PDB file of N, CA and C in Angstrom:
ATOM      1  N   UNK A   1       0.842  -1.182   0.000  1.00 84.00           N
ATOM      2  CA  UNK A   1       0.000   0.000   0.000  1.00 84.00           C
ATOM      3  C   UNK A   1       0.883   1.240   0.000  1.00 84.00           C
ATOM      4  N   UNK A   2       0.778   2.197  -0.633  1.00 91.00           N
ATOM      5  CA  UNK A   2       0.913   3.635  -1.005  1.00 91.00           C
ATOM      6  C   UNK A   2       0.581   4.165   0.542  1.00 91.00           C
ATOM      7  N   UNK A   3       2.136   5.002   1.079  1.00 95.00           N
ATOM      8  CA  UNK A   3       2.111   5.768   2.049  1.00 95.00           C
ATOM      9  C   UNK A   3       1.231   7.169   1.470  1.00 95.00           C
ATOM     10  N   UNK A   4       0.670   8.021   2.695  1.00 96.00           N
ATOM     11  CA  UNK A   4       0.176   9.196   2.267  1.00 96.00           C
ATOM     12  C   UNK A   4       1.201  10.041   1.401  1.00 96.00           C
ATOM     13  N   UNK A   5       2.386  10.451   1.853  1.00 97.00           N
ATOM     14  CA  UNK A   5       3.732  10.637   1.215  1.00 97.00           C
ATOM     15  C   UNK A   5       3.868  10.688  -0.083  1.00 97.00           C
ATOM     16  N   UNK A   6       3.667   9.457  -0.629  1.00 97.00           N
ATOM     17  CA  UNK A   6       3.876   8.757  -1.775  1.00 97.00           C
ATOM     18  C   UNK A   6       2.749   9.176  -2.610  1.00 97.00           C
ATOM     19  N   UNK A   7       2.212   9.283  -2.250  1.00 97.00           N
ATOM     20  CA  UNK A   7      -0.121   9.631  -2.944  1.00 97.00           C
ATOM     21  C   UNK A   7       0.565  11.369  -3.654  1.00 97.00           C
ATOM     22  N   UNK A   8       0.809  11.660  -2.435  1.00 97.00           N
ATOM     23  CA  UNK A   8       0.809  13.020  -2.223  1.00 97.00           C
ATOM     24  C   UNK A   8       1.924  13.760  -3.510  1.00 97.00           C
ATOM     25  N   UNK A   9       3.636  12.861  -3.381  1.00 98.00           N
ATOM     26  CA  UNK A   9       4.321  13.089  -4.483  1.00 98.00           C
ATOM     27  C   UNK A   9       4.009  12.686  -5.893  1.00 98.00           C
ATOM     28  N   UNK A  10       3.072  11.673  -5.729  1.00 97.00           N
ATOM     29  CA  UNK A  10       2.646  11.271  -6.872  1.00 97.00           C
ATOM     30  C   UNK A  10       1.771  12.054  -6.992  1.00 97.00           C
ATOM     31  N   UNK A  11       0.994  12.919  -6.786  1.00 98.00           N
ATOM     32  CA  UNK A  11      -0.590  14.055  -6.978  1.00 98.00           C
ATOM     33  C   UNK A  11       0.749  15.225  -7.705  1.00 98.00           C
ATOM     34  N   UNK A  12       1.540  15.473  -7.219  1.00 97.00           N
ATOM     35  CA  UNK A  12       2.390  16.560  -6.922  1.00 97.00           C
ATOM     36  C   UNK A  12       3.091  16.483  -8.983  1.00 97.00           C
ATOM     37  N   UNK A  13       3.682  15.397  -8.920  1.00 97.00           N
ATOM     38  CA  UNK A  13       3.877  15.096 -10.011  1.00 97.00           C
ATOM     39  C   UNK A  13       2.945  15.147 -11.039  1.00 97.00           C
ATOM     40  N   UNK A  14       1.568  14.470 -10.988  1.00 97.00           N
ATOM     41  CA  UNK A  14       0.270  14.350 -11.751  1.00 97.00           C
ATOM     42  C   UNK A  14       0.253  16.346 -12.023  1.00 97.00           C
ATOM     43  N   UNK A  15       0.267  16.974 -11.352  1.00 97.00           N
ATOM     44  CA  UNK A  15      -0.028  18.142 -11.579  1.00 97.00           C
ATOM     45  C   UNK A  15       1.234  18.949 -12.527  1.00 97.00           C
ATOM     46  N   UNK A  16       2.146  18.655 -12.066  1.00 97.00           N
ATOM     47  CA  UNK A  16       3.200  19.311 -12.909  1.00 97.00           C
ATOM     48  C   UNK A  16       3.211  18.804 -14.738  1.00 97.00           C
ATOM     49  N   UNK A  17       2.643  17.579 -14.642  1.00 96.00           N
ATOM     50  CA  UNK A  17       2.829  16.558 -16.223  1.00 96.00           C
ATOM     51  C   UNK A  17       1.850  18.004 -16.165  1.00 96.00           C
ATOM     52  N   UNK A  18       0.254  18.069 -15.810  1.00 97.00           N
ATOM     53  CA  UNK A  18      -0.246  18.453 -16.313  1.00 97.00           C
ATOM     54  C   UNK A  18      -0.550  19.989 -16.992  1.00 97.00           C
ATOM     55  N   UNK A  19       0.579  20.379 -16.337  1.00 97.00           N
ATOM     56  CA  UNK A  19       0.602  22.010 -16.420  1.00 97.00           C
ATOM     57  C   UNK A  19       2.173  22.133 -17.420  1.00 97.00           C
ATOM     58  N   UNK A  20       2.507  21.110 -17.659  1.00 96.00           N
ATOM     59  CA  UNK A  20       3.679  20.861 -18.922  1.00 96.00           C
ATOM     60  C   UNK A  20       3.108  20.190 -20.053  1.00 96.00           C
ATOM     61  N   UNK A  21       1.775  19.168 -19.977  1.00 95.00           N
ATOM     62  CA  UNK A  21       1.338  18.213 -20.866  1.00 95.00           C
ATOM     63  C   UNK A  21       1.559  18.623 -22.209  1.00 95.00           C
ATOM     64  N   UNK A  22       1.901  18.993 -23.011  1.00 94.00           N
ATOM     65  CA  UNK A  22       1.942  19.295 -24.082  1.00 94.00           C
ATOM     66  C   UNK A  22       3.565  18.952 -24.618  1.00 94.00           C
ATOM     67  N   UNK A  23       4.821  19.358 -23.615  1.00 94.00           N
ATOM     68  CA  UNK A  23       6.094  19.177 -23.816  1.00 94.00           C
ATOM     69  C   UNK A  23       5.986  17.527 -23.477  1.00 94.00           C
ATOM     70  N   UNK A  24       5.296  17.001 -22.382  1.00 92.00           N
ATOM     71  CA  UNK A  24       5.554  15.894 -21.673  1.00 92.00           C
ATOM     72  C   UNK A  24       4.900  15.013 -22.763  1.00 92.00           C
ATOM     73  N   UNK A  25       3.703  15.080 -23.562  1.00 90.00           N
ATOM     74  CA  UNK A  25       3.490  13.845 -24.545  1.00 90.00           C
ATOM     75  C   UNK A  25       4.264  14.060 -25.597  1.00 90.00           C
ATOM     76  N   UNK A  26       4.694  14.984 -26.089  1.00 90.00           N
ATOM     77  CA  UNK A  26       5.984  15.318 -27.084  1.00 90.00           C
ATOM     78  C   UNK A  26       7.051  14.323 -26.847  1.00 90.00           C
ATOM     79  N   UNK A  27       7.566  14.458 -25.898  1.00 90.00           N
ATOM     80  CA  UNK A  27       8.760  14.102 -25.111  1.00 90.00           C
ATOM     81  C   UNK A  27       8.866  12.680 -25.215  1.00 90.00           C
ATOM     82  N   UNK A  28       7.538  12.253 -24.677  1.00 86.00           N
ATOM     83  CA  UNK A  28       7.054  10.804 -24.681  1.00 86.00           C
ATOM     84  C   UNK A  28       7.261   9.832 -25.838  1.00 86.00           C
ATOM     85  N   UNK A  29       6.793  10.815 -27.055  1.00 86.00           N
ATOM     86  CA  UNK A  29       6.863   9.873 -28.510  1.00 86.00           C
ATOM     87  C   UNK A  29       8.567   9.663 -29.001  1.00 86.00           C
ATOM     88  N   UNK A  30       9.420  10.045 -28.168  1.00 89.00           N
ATOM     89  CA  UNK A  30      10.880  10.229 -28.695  1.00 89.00           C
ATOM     90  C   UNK A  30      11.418   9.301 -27.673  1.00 89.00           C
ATOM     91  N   UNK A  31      11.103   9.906 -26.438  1.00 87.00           N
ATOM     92  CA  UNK A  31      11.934   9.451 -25.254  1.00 87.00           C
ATOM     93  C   UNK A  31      11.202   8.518 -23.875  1.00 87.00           C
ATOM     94  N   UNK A  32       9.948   8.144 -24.282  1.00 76.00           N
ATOM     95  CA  UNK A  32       9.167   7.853 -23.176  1.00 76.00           C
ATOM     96  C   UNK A  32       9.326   8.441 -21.860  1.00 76.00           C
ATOM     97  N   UNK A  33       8.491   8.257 -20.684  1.00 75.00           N
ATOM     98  CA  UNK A  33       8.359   8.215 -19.895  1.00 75.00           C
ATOM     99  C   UNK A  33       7.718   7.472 -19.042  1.00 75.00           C
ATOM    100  N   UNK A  34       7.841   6.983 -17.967  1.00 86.00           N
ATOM    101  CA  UNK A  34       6.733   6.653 -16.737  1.00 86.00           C
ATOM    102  C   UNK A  34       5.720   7.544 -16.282  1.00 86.00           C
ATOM    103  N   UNK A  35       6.490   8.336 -16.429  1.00 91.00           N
ATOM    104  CA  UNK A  35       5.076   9.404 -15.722  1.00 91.00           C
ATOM    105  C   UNK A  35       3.123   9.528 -16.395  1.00 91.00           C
ATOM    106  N   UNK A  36       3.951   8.959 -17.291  1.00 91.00           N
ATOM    107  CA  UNK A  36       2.837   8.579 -18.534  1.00 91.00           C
ATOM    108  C   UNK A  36       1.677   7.507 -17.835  1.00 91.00           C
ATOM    109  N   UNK A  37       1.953   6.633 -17.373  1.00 92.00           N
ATOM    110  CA  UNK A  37       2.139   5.127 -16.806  1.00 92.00           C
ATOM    111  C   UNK A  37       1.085   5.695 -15.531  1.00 92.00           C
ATOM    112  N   UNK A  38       1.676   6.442 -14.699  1.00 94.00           N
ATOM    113  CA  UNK A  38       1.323   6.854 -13.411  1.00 94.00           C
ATOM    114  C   UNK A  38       0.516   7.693 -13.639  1.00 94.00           C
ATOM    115  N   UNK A  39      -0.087   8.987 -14.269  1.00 96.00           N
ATOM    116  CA  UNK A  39      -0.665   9.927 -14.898  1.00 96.00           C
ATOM    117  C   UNK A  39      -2.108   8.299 -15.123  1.00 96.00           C
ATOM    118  N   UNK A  40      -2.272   7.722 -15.890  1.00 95.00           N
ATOM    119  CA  UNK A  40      -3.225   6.382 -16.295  1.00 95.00           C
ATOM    120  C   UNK A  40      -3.582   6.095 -15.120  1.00 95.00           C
ATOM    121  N   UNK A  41      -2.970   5.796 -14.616  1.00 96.00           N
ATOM    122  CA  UNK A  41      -3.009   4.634 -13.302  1.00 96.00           C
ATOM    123  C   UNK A  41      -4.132   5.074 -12.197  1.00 96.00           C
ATOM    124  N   UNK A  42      -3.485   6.286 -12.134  1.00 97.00           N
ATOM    125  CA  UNK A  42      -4.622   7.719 -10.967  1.00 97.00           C
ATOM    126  C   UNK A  42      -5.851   8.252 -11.550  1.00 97.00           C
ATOM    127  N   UNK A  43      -5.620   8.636 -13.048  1.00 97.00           N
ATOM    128  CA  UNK A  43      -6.866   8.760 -13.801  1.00 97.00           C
ATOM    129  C   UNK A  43      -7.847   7.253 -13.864  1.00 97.00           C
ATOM    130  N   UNK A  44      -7.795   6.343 -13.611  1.00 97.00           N
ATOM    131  CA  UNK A  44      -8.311   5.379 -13.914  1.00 97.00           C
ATOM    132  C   UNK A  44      -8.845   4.982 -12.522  1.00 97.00           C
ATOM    133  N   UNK A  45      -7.916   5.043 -11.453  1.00 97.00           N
ATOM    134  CA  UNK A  45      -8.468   4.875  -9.971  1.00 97.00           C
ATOM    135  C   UNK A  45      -9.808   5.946  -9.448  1.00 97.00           C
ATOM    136  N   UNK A  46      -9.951   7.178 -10.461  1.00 97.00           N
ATOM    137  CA  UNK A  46     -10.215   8.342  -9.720  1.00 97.00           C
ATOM    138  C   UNK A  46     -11.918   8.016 -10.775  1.00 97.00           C
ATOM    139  N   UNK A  47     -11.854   7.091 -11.545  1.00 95.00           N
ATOM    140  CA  UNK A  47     -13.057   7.108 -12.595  1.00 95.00           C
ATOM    141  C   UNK A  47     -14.236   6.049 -11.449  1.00 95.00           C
ATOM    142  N   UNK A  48     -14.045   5.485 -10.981  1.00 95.00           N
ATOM    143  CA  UNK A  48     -14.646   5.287  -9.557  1.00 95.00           C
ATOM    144  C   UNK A  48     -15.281   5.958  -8.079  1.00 95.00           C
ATOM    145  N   UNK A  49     -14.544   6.839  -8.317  1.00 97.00           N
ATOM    146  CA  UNK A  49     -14.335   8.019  -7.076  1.00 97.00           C
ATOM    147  C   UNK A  49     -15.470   8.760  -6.788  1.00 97.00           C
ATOM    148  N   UNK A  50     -16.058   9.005  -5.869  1.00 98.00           N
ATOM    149  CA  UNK A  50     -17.387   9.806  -5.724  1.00 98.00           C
ATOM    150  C   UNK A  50     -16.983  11.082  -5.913  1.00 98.00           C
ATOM    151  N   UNK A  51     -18.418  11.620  -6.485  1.00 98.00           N
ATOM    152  CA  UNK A  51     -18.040  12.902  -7.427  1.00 98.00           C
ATOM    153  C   UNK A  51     -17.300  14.528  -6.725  1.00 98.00           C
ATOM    154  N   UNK A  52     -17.115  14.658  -5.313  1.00 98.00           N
ATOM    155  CA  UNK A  52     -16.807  15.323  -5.055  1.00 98.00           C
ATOM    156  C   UNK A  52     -15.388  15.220  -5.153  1.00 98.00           C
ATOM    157  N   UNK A  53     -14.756  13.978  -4.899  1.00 98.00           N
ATOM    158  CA  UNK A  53     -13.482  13.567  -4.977  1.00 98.00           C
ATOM    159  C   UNK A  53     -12.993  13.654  -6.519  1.00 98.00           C
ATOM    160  N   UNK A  54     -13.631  13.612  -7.438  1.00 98.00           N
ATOM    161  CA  UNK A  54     -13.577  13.821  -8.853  1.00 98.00           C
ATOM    162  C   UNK A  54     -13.173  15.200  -9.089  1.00 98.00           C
ATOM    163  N   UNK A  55     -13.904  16.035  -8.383  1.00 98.00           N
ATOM    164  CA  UNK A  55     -14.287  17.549  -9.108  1.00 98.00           C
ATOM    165  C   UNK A  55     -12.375  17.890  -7.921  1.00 98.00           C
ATOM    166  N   UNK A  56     -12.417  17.448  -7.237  1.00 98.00           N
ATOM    167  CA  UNK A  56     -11.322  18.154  -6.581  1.00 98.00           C
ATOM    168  C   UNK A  56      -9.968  18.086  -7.241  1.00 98.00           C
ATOM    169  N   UNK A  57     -10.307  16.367  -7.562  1.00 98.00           N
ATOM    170  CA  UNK A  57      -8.877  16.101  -8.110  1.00 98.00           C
ATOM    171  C   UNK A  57      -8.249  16.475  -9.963  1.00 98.00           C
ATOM    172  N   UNK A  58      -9.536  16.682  -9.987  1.00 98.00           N
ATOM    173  CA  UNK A  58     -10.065  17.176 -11.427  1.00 98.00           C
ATOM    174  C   UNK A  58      -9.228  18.713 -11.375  1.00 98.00           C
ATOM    175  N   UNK A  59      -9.759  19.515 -10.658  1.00 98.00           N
ATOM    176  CA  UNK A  59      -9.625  21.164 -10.444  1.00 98.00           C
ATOM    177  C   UNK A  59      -8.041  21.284  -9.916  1.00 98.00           C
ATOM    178  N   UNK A  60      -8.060  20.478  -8.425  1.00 98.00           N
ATOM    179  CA  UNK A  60      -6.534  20.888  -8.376  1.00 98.00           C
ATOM    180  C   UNK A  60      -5.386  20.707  -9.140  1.00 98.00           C
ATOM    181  N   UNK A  61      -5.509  18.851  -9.654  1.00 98.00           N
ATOM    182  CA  UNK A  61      -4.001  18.475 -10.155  1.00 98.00           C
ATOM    183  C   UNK A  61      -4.566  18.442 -11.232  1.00 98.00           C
ATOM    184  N   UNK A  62      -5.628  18.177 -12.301  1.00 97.00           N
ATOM    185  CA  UNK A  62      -5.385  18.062 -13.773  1.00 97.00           C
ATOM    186  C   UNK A  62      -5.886  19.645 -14.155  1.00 97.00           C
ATOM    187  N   UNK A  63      -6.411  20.656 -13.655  1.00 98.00           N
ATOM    188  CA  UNK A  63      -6.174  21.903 -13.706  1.00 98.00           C
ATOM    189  C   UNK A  63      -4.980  23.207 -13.224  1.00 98.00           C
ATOM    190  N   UNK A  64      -4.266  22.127 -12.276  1.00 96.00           N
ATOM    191  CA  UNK A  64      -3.475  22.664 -11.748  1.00 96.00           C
ATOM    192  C   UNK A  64      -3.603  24.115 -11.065  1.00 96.00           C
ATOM    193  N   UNK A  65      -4.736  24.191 -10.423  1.00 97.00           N
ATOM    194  CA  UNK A  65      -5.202  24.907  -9.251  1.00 97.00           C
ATOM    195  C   UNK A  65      -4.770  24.661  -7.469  1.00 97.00           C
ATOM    196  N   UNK A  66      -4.512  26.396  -7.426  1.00 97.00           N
ATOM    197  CA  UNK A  66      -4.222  26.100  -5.808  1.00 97.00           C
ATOM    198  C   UNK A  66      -5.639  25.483  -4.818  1.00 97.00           C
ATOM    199  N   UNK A  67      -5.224  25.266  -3.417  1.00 97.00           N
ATOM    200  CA  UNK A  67      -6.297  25.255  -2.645  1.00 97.00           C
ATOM    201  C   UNK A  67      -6.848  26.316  -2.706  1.00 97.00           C
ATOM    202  N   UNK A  68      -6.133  27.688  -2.666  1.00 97.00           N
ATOM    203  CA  UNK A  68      -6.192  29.383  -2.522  1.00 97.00           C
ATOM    204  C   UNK A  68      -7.279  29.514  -3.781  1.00 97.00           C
ATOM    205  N   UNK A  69      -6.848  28.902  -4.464  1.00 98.00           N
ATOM    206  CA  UNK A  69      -8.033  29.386  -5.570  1.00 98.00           C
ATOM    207  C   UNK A  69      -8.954  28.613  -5.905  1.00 98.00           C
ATOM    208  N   UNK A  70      -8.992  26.895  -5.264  1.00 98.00           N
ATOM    209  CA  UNK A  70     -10.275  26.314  -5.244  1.00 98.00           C
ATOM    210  C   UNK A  70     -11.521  27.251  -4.592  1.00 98.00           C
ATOM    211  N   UNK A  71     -10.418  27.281  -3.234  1.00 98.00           N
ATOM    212  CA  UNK A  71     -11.489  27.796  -1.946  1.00 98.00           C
ATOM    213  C   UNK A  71     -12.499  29.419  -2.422  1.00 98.00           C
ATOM    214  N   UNK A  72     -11.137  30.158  -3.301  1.00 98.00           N
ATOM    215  CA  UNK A  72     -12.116  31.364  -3.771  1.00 98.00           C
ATOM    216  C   UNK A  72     -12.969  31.186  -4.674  1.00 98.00           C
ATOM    217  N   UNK A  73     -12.772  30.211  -5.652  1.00 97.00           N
ATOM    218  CA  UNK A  73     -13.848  29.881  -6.350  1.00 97.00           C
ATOM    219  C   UNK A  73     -15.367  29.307  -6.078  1.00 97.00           C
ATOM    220  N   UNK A  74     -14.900  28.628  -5.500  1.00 98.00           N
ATOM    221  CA  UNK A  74     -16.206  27.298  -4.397  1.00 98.00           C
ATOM    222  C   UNK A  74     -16.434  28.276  -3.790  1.00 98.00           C
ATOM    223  N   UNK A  75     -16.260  29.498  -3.125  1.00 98.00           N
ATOM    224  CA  UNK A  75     -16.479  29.941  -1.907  1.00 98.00           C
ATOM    225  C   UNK A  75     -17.126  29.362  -1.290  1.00 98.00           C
ATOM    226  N   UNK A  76     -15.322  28.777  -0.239  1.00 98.00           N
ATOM    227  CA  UNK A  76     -15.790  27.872   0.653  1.00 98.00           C
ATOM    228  C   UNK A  76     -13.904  27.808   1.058  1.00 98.00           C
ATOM    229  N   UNK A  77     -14.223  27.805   2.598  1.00 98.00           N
ATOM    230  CA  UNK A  77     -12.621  27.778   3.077  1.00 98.00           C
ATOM    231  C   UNK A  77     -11.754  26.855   2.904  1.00 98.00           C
ATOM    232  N   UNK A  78     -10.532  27.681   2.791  1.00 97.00           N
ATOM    233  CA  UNK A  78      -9.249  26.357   2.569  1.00 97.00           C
ATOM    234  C   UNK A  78      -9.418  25.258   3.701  1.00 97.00           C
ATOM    235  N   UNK A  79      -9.579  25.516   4.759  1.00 98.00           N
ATOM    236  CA  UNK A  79      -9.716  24.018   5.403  1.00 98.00           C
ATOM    237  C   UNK A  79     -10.575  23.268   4.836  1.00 98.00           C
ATOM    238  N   UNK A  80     -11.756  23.732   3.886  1.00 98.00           N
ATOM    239  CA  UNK A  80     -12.905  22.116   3.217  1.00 98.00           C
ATOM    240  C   UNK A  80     -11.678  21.949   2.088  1.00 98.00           C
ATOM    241  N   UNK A  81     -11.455  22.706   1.817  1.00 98.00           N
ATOM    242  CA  UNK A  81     -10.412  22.308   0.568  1.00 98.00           C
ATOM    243  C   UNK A  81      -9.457  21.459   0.618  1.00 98.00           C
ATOM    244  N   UNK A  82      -8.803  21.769   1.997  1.00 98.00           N
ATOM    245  CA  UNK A  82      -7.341  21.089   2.420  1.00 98.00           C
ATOM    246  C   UNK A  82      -8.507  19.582   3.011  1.00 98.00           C
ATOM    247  N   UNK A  83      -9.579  19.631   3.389  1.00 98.00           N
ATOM    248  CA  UNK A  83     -10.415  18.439   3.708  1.00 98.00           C
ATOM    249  C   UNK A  83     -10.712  17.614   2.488  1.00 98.00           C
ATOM    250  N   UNK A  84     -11.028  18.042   1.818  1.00 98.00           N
ATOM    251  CA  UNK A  84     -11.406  17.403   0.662  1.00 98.00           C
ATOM    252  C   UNK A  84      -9.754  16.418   0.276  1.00 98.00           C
ATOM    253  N   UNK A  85      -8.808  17.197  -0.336  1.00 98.00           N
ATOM    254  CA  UNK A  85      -7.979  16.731  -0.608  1.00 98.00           C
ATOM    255  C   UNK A  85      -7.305  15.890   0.326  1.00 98.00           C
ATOM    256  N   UNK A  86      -8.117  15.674   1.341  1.00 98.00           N
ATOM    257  CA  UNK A  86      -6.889  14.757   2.357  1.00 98.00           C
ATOM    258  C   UNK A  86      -8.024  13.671   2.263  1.00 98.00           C
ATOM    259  N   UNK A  87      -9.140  13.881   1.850  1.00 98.00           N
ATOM    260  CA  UNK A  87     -10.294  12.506   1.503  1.00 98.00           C
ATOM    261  C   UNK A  87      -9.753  12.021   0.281  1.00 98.00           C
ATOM    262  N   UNK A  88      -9.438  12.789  -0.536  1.00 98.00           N
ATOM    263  CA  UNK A  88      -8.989  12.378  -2.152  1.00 98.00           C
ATOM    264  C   UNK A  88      -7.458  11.516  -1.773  1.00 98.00           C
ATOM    265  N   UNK A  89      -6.596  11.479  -0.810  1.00 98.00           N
ATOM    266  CA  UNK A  89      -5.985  10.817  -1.039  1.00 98.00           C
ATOM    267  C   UNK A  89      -5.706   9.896  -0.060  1.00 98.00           C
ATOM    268  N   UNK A  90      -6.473  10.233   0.980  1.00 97.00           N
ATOM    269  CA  UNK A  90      -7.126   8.586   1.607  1.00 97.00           C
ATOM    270  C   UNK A  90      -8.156   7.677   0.632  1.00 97.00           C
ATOM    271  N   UNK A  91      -8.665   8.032  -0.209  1.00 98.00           N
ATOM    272  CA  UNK A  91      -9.429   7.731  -1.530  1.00 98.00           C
ATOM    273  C   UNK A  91      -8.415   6.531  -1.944  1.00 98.00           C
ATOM    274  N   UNK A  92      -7.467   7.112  -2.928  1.00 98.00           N
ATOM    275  CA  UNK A  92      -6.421   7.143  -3.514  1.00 98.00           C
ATOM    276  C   UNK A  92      -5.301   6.035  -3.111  1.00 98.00           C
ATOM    277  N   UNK A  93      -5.001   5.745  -1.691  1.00 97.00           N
ATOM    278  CA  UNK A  93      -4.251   5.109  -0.720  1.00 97.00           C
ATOM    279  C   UNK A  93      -5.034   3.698  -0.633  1.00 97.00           C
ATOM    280  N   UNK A  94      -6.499   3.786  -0.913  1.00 96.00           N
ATOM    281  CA  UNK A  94      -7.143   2.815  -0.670  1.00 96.00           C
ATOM    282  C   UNK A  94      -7.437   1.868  -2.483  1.00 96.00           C
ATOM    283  N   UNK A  95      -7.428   2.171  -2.938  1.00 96.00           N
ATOM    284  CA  UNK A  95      -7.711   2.005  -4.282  1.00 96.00           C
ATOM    285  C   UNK A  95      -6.679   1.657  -5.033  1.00 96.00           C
ATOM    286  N   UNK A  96      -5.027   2.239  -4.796  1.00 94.00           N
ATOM    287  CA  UNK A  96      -4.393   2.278  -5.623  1.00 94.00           C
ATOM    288  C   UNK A  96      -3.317   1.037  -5.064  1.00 94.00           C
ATOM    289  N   UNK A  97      -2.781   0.196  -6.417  1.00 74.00           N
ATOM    290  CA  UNK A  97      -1.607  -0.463  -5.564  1.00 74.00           C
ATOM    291  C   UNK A  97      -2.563  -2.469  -5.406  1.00 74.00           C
TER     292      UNK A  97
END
């Protein structure tokens, strides 16, 4: 099983492919990657996921949004935010692996 740690660097990563995605599938057709691999793996765990856990993980890491700007958007405080995301990857911890 996937430490929280591990969820967390891996979310961390998921967000960066995604705010590069364009260099990173480029990159891919020449030079592969894993991240490719792992990017699948979380998208595919998360197609299960009840929908609030969707929209979060959706907004933060494949939009690459802060909590700061979930919370102003949702208006609704960073602690549901920082809540949410700590459900998304107890989610995540449980599912994945």
């Amino acid at each position: 099983m996937k430490s929280m740690q591990e969820i967390r660097e891996d979310l961390k990563e998921i967000r960066y492919y995604y705010a590069k995605q364009k260099m990173f599938d480029n990159a891919a057709k020449i030079i592969g990657h894993g991240l490719l691999e792992k990017v699948d793996r979380y998208n595919k765990a998360m197609g299960n996921a009840p929908a609030k856990l969707i929209e979060i993980y959706y907004t933060l890491y494949v939009l690459n949004n802060t909590q700061a700007a979930v919370s102003y958007d949702w208006d609704i405080t960073t602690e549901a935010v920082k809540q949410l995301n700590h459900q998304l990857c107890e989610y995540l911890q449980g599912v994945l692996d």
